[in-house]
Short mmCIF file of C-alpha atoms and ligand atoms in Angstrom, two decimals:
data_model
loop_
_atom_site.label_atom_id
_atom_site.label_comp_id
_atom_site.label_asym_id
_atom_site.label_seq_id
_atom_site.Cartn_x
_atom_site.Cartn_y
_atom_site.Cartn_z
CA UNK A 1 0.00 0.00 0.00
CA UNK A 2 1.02 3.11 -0.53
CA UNK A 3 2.76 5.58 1.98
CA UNK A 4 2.04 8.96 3.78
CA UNK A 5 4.16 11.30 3.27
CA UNK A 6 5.37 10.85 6.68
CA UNK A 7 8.88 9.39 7.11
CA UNK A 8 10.69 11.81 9.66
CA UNK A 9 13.60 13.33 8.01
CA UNK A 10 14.72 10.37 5.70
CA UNK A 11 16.81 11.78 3.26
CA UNK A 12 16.79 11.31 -0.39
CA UNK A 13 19.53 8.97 -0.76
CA UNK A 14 17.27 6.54 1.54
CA UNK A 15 14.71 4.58 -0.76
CA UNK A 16 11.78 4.15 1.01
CA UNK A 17 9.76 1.28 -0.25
CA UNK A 18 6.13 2.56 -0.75
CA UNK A 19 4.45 0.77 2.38
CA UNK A 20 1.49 -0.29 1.22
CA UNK A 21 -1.12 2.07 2.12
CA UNK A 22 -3.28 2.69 -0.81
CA UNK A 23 -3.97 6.02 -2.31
CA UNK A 24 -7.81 7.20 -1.31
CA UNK A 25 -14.90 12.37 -4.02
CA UNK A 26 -20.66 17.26 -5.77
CA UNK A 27 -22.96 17.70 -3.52
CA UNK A 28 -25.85 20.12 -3.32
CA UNK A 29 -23.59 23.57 -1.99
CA UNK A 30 -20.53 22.13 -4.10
CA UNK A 31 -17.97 24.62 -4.71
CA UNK A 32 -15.50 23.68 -7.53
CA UNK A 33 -12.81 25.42 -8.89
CA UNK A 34 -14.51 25.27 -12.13
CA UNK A 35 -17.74 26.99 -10.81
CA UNK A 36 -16.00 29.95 -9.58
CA UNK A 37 -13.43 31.09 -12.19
CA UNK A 38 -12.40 34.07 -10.71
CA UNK A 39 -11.44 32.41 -7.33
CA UNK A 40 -7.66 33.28 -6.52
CA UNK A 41 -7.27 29.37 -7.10
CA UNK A 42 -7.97 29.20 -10.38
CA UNK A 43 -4.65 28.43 -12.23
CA UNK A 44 -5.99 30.16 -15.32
CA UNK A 45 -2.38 31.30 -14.91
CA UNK A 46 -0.58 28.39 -14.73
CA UNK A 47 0.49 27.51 -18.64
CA UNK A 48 2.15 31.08 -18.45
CA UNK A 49 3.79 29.69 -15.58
CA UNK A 50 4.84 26.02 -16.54
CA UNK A 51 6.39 28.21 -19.63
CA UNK A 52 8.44 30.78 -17.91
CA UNK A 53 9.73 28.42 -15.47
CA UNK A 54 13.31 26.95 -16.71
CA UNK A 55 15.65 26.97 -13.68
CA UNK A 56 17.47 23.82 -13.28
CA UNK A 57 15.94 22.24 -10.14
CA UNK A 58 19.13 21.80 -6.99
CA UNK A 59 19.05 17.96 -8.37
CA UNK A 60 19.01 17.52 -11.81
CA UNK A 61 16.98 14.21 -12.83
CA UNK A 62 19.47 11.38 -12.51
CA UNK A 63 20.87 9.45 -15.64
CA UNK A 64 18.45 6.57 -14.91
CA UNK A 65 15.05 8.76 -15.08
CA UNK A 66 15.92 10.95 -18.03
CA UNK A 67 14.09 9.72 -21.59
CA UNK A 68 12.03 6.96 -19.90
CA UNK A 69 9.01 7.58 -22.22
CA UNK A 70 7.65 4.82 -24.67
CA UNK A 71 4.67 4.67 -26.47
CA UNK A 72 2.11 2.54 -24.91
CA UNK A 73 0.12 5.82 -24.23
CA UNK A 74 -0.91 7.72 -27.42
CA UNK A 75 -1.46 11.05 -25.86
CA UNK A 76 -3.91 13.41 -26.99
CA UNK A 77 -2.06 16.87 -27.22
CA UNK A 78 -4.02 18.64 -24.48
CA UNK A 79 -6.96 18.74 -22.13
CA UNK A 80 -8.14 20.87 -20.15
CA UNK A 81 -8.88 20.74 -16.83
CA UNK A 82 -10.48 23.18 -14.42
CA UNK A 83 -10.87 25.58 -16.78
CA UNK A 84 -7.15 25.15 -17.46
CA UNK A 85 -5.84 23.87 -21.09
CA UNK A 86 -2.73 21.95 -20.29
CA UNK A 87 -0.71 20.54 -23.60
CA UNK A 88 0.92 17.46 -24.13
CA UNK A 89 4.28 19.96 -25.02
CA UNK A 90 3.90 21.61 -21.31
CA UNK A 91 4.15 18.82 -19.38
CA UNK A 92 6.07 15.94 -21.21
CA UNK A 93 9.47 17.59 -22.46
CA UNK A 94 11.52 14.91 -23.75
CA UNK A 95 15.07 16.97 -24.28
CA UNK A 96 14.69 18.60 -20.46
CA UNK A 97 16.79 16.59 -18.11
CA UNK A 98 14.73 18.40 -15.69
CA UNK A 99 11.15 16.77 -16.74
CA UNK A 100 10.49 12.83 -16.55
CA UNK A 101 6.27 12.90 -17.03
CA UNK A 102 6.05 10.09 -19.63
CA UNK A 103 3.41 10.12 -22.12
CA UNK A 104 1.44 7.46 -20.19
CA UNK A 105 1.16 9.77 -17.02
CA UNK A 106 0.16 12.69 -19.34
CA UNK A 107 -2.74 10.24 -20.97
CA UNK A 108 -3.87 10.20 -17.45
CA UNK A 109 -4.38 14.23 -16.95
CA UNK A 110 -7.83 15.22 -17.30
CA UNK A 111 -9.66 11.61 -16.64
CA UNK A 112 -10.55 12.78 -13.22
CA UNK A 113 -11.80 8.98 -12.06
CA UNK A 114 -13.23 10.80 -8.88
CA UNK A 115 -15.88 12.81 -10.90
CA UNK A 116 -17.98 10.03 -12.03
CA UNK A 117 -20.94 9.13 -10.30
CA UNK A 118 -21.02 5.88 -11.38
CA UNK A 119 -17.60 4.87 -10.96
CA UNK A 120 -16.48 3.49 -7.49
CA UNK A 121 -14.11 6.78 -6.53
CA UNK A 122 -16.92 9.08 -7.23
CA UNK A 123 -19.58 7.29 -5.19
CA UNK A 124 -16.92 7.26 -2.60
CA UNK A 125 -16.19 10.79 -3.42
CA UNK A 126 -19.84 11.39 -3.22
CA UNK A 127 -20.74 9.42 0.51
CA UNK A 128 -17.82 11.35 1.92
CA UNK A 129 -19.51 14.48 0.89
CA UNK A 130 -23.34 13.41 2.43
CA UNK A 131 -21.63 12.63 5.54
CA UNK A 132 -20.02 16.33 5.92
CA UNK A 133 -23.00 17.74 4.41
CA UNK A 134 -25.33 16.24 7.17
CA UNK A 135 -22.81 16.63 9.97
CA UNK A 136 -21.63 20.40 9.25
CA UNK A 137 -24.45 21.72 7.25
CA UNK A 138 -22.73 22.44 3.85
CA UNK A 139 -19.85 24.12 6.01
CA UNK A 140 -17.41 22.93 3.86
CA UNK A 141 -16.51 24.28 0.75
CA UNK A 142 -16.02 21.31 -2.39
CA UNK A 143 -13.26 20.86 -4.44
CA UNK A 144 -12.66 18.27 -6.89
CA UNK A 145 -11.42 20.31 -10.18
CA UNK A 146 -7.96 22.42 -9.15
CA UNK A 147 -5.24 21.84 -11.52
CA UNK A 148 -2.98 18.48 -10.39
CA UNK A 149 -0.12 20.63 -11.64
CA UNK A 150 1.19 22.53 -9.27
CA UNK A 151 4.61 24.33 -7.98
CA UNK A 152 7.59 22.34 -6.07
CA UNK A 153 6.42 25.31 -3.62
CA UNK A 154 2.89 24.31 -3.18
CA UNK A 155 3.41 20.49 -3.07
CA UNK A 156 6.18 20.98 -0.98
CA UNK A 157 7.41 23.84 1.14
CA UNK A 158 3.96 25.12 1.45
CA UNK A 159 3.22 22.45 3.76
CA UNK A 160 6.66 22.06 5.61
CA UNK A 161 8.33 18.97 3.28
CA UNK A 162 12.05 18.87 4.51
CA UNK A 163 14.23 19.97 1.71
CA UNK A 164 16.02 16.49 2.31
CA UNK A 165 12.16 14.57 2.36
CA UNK A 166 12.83 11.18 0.12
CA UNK A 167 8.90 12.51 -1.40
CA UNK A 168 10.46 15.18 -3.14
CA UNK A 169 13.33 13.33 -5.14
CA UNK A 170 12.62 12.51 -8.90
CA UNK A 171 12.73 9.32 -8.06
CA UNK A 172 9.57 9.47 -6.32
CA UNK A 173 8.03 12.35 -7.66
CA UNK A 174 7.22 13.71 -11.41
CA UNK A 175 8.94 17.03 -12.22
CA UNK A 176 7.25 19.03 -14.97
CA UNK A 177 10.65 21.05 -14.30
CA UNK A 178 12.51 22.46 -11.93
CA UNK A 179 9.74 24.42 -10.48
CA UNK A 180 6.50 22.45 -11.06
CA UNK A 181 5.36 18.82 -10.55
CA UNK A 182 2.82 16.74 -10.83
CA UNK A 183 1.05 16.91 -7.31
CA UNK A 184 2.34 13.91 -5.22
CA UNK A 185 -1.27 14.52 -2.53
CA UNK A 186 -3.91 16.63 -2.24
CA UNK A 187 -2.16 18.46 0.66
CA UNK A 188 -0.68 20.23 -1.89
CA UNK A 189 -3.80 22.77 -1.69
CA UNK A 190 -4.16 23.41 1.77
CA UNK A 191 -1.98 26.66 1.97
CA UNK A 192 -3.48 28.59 -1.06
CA UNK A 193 -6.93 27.79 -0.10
CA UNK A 194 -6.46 28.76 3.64
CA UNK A 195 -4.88 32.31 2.13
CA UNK A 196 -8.36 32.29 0.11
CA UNK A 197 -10.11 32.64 3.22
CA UNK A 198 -11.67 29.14 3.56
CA UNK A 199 -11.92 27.60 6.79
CA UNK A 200 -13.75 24.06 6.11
CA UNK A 201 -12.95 22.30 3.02
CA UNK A 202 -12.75 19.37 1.03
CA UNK A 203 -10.25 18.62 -1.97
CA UNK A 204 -10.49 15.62 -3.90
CA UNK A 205 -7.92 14.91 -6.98
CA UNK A 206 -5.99 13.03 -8.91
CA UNK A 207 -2.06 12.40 -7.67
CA UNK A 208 0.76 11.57 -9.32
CA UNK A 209 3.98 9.22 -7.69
CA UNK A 210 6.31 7.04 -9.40
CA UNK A 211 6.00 4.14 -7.33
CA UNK A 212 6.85 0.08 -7.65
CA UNK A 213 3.96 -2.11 -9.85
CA UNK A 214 1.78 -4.74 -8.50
CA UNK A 215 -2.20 -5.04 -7.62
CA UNK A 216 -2.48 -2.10 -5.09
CA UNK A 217 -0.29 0.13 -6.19
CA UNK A 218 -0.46 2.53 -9.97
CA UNK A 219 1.32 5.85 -10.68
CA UNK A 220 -2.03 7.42 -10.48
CA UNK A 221 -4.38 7.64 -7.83
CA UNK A 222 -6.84 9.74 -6.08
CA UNK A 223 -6.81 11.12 -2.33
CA UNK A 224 -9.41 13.48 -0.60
CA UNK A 225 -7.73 16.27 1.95
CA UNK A 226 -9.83 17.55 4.84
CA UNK A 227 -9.06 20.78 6.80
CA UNK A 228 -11.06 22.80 9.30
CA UNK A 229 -9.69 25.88 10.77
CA UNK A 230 -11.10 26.90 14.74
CA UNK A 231 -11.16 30.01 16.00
CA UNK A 232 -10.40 31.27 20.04
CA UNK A 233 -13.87 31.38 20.56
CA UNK A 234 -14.39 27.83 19.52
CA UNK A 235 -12.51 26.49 22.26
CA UNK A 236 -12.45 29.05 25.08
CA UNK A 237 -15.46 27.85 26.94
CA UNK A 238 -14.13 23.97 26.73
CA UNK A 239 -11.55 23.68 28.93
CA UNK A 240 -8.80 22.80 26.76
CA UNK A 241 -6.18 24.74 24.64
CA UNK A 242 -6.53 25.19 20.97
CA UNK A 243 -4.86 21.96 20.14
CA UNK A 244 -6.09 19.77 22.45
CA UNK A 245 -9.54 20.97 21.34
CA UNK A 246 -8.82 20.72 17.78
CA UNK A 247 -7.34 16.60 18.15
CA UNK A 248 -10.48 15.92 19.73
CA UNK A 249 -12.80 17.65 17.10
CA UNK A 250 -10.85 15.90 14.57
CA UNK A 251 -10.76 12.20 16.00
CA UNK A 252 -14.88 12.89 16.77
CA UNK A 253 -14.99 13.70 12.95
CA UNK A 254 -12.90 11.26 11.85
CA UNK A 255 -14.54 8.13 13.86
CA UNK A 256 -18.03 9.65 12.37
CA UNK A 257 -16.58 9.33 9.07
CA UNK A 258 -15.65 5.62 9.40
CA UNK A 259 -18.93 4.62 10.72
CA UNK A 260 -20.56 6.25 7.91
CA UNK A 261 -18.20 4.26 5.45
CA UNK A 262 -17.75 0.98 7.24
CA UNK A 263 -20.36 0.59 9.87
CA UNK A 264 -20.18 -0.43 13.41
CA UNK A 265 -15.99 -0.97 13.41
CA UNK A 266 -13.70 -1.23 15.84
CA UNK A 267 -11.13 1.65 15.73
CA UNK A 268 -7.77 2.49 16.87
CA UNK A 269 -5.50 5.73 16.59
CA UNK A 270 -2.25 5.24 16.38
CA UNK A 271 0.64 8.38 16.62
CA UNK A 272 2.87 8.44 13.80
CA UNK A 273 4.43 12.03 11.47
CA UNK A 274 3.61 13.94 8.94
CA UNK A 275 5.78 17.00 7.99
CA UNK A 276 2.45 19.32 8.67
CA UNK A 277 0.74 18.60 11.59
CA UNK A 278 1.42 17.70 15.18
CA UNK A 279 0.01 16.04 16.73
CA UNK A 280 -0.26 13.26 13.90
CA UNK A 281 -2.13 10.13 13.93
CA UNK A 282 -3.43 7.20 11.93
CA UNK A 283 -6.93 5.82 12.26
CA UNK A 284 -7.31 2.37 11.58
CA UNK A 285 -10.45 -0.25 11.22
CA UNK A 286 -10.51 -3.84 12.22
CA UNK A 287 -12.05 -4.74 8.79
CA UNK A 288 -12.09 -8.30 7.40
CA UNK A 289 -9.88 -9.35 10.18
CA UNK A 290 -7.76 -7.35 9.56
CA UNK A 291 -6.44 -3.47 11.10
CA UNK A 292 -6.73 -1.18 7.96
CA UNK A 293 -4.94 2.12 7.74
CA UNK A 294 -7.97 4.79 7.05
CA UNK A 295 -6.24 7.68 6.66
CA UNK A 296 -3.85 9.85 8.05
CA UNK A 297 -4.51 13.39 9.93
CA UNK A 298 -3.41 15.64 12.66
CA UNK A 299 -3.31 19.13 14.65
CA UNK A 300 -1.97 21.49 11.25
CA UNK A 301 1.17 22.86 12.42
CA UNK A 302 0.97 26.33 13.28
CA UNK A 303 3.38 27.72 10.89
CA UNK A 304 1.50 26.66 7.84
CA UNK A 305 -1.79 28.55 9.80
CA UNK A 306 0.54 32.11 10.26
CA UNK A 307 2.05 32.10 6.99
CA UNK A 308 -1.28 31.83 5.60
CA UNK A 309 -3.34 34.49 7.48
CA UNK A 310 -4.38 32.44 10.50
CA UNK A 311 -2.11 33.51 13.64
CA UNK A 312 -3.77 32.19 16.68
CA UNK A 313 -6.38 29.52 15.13
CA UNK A 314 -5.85 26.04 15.45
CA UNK A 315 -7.13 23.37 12.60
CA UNK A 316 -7.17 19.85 11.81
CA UNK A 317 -6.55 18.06 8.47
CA UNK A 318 -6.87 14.62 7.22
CA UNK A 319 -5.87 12.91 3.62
CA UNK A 320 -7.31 9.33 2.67
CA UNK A 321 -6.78 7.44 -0.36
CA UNK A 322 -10.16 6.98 -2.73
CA UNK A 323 -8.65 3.77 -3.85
CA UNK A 324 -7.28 2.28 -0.91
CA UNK A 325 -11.14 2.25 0.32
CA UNK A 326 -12.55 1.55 -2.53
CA UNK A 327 -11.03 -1.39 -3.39
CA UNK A 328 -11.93 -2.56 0.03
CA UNK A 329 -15.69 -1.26 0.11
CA UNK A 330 -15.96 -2.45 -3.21
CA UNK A 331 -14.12 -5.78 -2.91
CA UNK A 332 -12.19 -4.94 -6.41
CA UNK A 333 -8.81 -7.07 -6.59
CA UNK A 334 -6.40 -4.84 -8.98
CA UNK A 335 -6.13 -0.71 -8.85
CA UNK A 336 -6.06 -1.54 -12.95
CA UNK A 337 -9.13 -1.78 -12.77
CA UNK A 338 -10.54 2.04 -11.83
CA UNK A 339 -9.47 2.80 -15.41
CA UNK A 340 -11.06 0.12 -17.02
CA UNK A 341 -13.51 1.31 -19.65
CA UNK A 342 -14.62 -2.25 -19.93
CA UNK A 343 -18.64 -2.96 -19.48
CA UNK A 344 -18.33 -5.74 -17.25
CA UNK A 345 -16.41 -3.43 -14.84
CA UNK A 346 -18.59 -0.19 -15.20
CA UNK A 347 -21.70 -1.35 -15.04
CA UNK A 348 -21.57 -2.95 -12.37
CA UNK A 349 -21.10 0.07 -10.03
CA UNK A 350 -23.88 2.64 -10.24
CA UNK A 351 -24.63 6.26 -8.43
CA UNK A 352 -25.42 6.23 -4.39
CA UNK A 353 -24.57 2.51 -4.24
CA UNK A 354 -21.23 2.07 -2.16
CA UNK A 355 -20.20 -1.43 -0.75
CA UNK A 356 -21.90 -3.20 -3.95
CA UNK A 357 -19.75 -6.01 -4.17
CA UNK A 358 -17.42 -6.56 -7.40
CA UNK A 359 -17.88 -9.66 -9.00
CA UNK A 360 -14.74 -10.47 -11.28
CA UNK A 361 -15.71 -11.67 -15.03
CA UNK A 362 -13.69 -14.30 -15.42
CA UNK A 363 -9.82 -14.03 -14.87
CA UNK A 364 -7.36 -14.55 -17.91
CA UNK A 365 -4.06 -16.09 -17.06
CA UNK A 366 -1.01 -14.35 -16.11
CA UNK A 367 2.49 -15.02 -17.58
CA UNK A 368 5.46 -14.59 -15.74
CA UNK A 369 8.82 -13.36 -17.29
CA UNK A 370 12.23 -13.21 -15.28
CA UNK A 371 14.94 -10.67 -16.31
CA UNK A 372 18.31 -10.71 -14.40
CA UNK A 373 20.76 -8.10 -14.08
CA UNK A 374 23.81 -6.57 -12.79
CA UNK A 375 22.73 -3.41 -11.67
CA UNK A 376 24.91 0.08 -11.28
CA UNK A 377 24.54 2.81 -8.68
CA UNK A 378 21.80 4.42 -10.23
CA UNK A 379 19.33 1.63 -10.29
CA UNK A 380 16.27 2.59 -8.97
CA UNK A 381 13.44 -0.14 -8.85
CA UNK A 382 11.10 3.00 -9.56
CA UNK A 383 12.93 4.07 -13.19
CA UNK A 384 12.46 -0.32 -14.18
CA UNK A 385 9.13 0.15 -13.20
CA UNK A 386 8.45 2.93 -15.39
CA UNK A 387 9.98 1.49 -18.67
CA UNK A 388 7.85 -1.55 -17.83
CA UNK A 389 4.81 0.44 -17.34
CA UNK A 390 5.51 2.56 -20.12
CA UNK A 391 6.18 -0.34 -22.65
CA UNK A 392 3.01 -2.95 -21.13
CA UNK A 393 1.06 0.09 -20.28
CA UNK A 394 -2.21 -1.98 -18.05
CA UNK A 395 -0.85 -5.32 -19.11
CA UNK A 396 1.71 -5.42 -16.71
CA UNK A 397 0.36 -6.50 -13.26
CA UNK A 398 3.06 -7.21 -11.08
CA UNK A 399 7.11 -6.59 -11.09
CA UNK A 400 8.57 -8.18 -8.41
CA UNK A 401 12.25 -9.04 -6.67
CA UNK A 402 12.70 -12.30 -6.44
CA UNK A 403 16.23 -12.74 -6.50
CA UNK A 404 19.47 -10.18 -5.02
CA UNK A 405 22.66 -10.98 -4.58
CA UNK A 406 26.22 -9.72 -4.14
CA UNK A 407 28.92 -11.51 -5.70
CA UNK A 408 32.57 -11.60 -4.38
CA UNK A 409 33.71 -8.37 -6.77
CA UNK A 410 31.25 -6.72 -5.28
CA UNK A 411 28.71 -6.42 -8.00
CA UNK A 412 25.11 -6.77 -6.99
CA UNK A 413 22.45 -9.25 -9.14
CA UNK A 414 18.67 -8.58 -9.16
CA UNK A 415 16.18 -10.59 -10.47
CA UNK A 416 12.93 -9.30 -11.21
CA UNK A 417 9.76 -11.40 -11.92
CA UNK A 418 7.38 -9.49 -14.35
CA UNK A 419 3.76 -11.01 -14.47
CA UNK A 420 1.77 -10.02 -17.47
CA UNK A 421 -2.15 -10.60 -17.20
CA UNK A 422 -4.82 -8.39 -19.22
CA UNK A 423 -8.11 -7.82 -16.97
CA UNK A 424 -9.88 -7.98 -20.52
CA UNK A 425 -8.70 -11.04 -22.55
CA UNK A 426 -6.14 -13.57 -23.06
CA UNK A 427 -2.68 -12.40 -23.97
CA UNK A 428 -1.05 -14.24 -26.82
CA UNK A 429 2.41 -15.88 -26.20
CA UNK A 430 3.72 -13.92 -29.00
CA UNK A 431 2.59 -10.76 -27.60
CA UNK A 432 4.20 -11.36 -24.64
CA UNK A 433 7.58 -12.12 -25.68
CA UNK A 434 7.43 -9.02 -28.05
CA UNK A 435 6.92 -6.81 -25.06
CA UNK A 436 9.49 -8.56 -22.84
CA UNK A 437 11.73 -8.35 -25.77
CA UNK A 438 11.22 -4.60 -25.78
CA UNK A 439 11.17 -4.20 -22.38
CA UNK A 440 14.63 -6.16 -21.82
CA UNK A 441 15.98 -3.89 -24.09
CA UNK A 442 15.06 -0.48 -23.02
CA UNK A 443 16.13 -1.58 -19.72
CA UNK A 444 19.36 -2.31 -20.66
CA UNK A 445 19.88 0.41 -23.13
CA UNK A 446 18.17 3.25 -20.81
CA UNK A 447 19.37 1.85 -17.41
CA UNK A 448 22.88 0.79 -18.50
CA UNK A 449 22.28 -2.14 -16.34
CA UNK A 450 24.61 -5.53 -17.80
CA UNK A 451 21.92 -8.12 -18.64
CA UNK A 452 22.67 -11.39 -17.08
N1 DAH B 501 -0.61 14.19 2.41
C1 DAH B 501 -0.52 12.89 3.07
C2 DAH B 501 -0.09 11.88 1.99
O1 DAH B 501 -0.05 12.05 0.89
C3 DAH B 501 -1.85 12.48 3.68
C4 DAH B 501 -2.19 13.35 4.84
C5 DAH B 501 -1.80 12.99 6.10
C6 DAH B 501 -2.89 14.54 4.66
C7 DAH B 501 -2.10 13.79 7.21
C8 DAH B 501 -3.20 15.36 5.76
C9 DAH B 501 -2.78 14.96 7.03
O2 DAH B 501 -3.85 16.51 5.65
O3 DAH B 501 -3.08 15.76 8.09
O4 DAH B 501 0.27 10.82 2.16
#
């Protein structure tokens, strides 16, 4: 599953394998970014800005990530989203060592899974909503249309990233350039719309990490971000101090929440970090016999509240992943298949109806390919991932380690398994060994690893 950004400090050179907590959507007083053009948050601005900015980022894209594009994605040249037109040219820039969006992320731009009603993230999307809706009156203010592109500032320093954070290396993260990414959460909003005066709000989007491949995890994936701002008078009569108050509100909310999702659960908090809030915490379900990560949420830390116009509040904030609960709620096997346009997957899922249970048409049969190599220093199981990915596009399902070792010169062997499996139909053998073919060589001719 896929991680919070919440590893203390790690710096870049540490390679955090993505724990696996899964990525997480208008109601009647909805407030999008689309319905209120002239809202400081539009980024009506932002191909201006995507243009002008050139600087070379402090680290350049390594050797490994640069030119990792192939063509299983045949991009349209722009879409537009949020009011925004954003073309193929501004975000995939094949000659910037800077940039490493591959066409297949690009494709992605625009989809926006979450605003479907009858897709599984929107009805998710959309039973998150009733639940604030009946609990705070149409308090909060709805987003689900802001631009995923966004500056290294907002996705980053905005909300207190460590310059040395492993999230923001471009390893993990796709750079647009030096300047502007591909937003890695939904956090990446919170200070602009708290300088925009809002005080309750909801943002729901698409986010962007390059990440390892297999059944719950896909470069792509949606998250909702939660954030409620209190003022002295909220608190004053109760007893406690602003954040004492505010953790409380905000584990009330939060519990609420999970009811409304899961039903009668059994809960547990557990403390962990984020870079933005403090206190932090996890909540987790006992689900299926099993404790499920929810979400992750905390006490905002004051400095993001007094840079943005909010000296002496307190507020909470929480980010789930649409997915993650999804696939649970939904009982759907493989994050492939949210973007599966395939009838037997769609209509099975229809508007109001969460926790309708998937039933899988039948399963087609995997194939397994190893590849063994020596790797170098710059081996990154992220930049294999993405050739795979970008030459198997869905077909790939899972690309796994099964063997590593060191021999007595000192140079390391890794063997990865690749499975191949279409959700859709059976994959012929010689389609199979034409991709692996491909794929063997762009790995060794773009990761200048020795093929064993
Ligand atoms: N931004 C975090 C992530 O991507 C999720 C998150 C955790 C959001 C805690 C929050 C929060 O607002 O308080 O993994």
């Amino acid at each position: 599953m896929r991680p919070l950004i919440r590893t203390a400090r790690c710096c870049l050179s540490a390679r955090v394998r993505a724990m696996a907590t899964l990525p997480m959507a208008p109601a009647a007083t909805a407030i999008s970014s689309s319905s209120s053009p002239t809202s400081p948050l539009s980024t009506s601005s932002l191909p201006h800005r995507l243009l002008l900015a050139r600087f070379l980022p402090a680290t350049p894209a390594p050797a490994g990530t640069r030119g990792l594009r192939t063509s299983a994605a045949a991009a349209a040249s722009a879409v537009e989203v949020g009011g925004v037109n954003i073309a193929r040219e501004d975000v995939v820039k094949e000659d910037d060592p800077t940039n490493n969006v591959p066409d297949t992320i690009f494709s992605k731009i625009g989809l926006q899974l979450h605003r479907r009603d009858n897709h599984p993230l929107g009805i998710l999307k959309n039973t998150i909503y009733d639940y604030f809706d009946k609990n705070f009156a149409g308090e909060f203010d709805k987003f689900d249309d802001l631009c995923p592109l966004v500056s290294v500032k907002q996705n980053f320093d905005d909300v207190l990233v460590p310059d040395d954070h492993v999230s923001r290396s471009y390893n993990d993260t796709y750079y647009v350039d030096g300047q502007t990414v591909l937003r890695c959460h939904t956090s990446a909003h919170q200070a602009e719309l708290l300088r925009d005066g809002r005080t309750h709000f909801l943002v729901t989007g698409d986010v962007y990490r390059r990440d390892s491949i297999d059944s719950t995890h896909y470069p792509v994936f949606h998250q909702m971000e939660g954030f409620r701002v209190f003022s002295p008078d909220d608190w004053s009569g109760s007893g406690m101090d602003g954040t004492a108050y505010a953790a409380a509100e905000l584990k009330k909310t939060l519990e609420g929440l999970a009811r409304h999702l899961f039903g009668a659960v059994e809960m547990r908090w557990v403390d962990t970090y984020f870079p933005f809030t403090n206190p932090s915490f996890e909540l987790e379900i006992y689900f299926q016999d099993d404790w499920l990560e929810v979400l992750g949420c905390g006490v905002t830390e004051q400095e993001i509240l007094k840079r943005n116009g909010r000296t002496d509040h307190v507020a909470w904030a929480f980010g789930l992943g649409l997915e993650r609960l999804a696939m649970v709620l939904f009982d759907i096997p493989d994050i492939r298949l949210f973007w599966s346009n395939d009838q037997r997957f769609t209509s099975q899922f229809s508007e109001g109806k969460l926790g309708v249970k998937f039933k899988p048409f039948s399963k087609f049969p995997p194939c397994y390919k190893d590849m063994s190599f020596w790797i170098n220093d710059a081996f990154t199981e992220n930049n294999l991932c993405e050739i795979v990915r970008g030459i198997a596009g869905d077909l790939v399902e899972e690309v796994k380690l099964i063997d590593n070792f060191t021999n007595k010169k000192g140079m390391t062997s890794h063997c990865y398994r690749i499975a191949y499996r279409s959700m859709e139909r059976s994959l012929t053998d010689e389609e199979i060994n034409d991709l692996q073919w491909n794929v063997r060589e762009a790995v060794k001719s773009k990761l200048k690893v020795e093929l064993r």
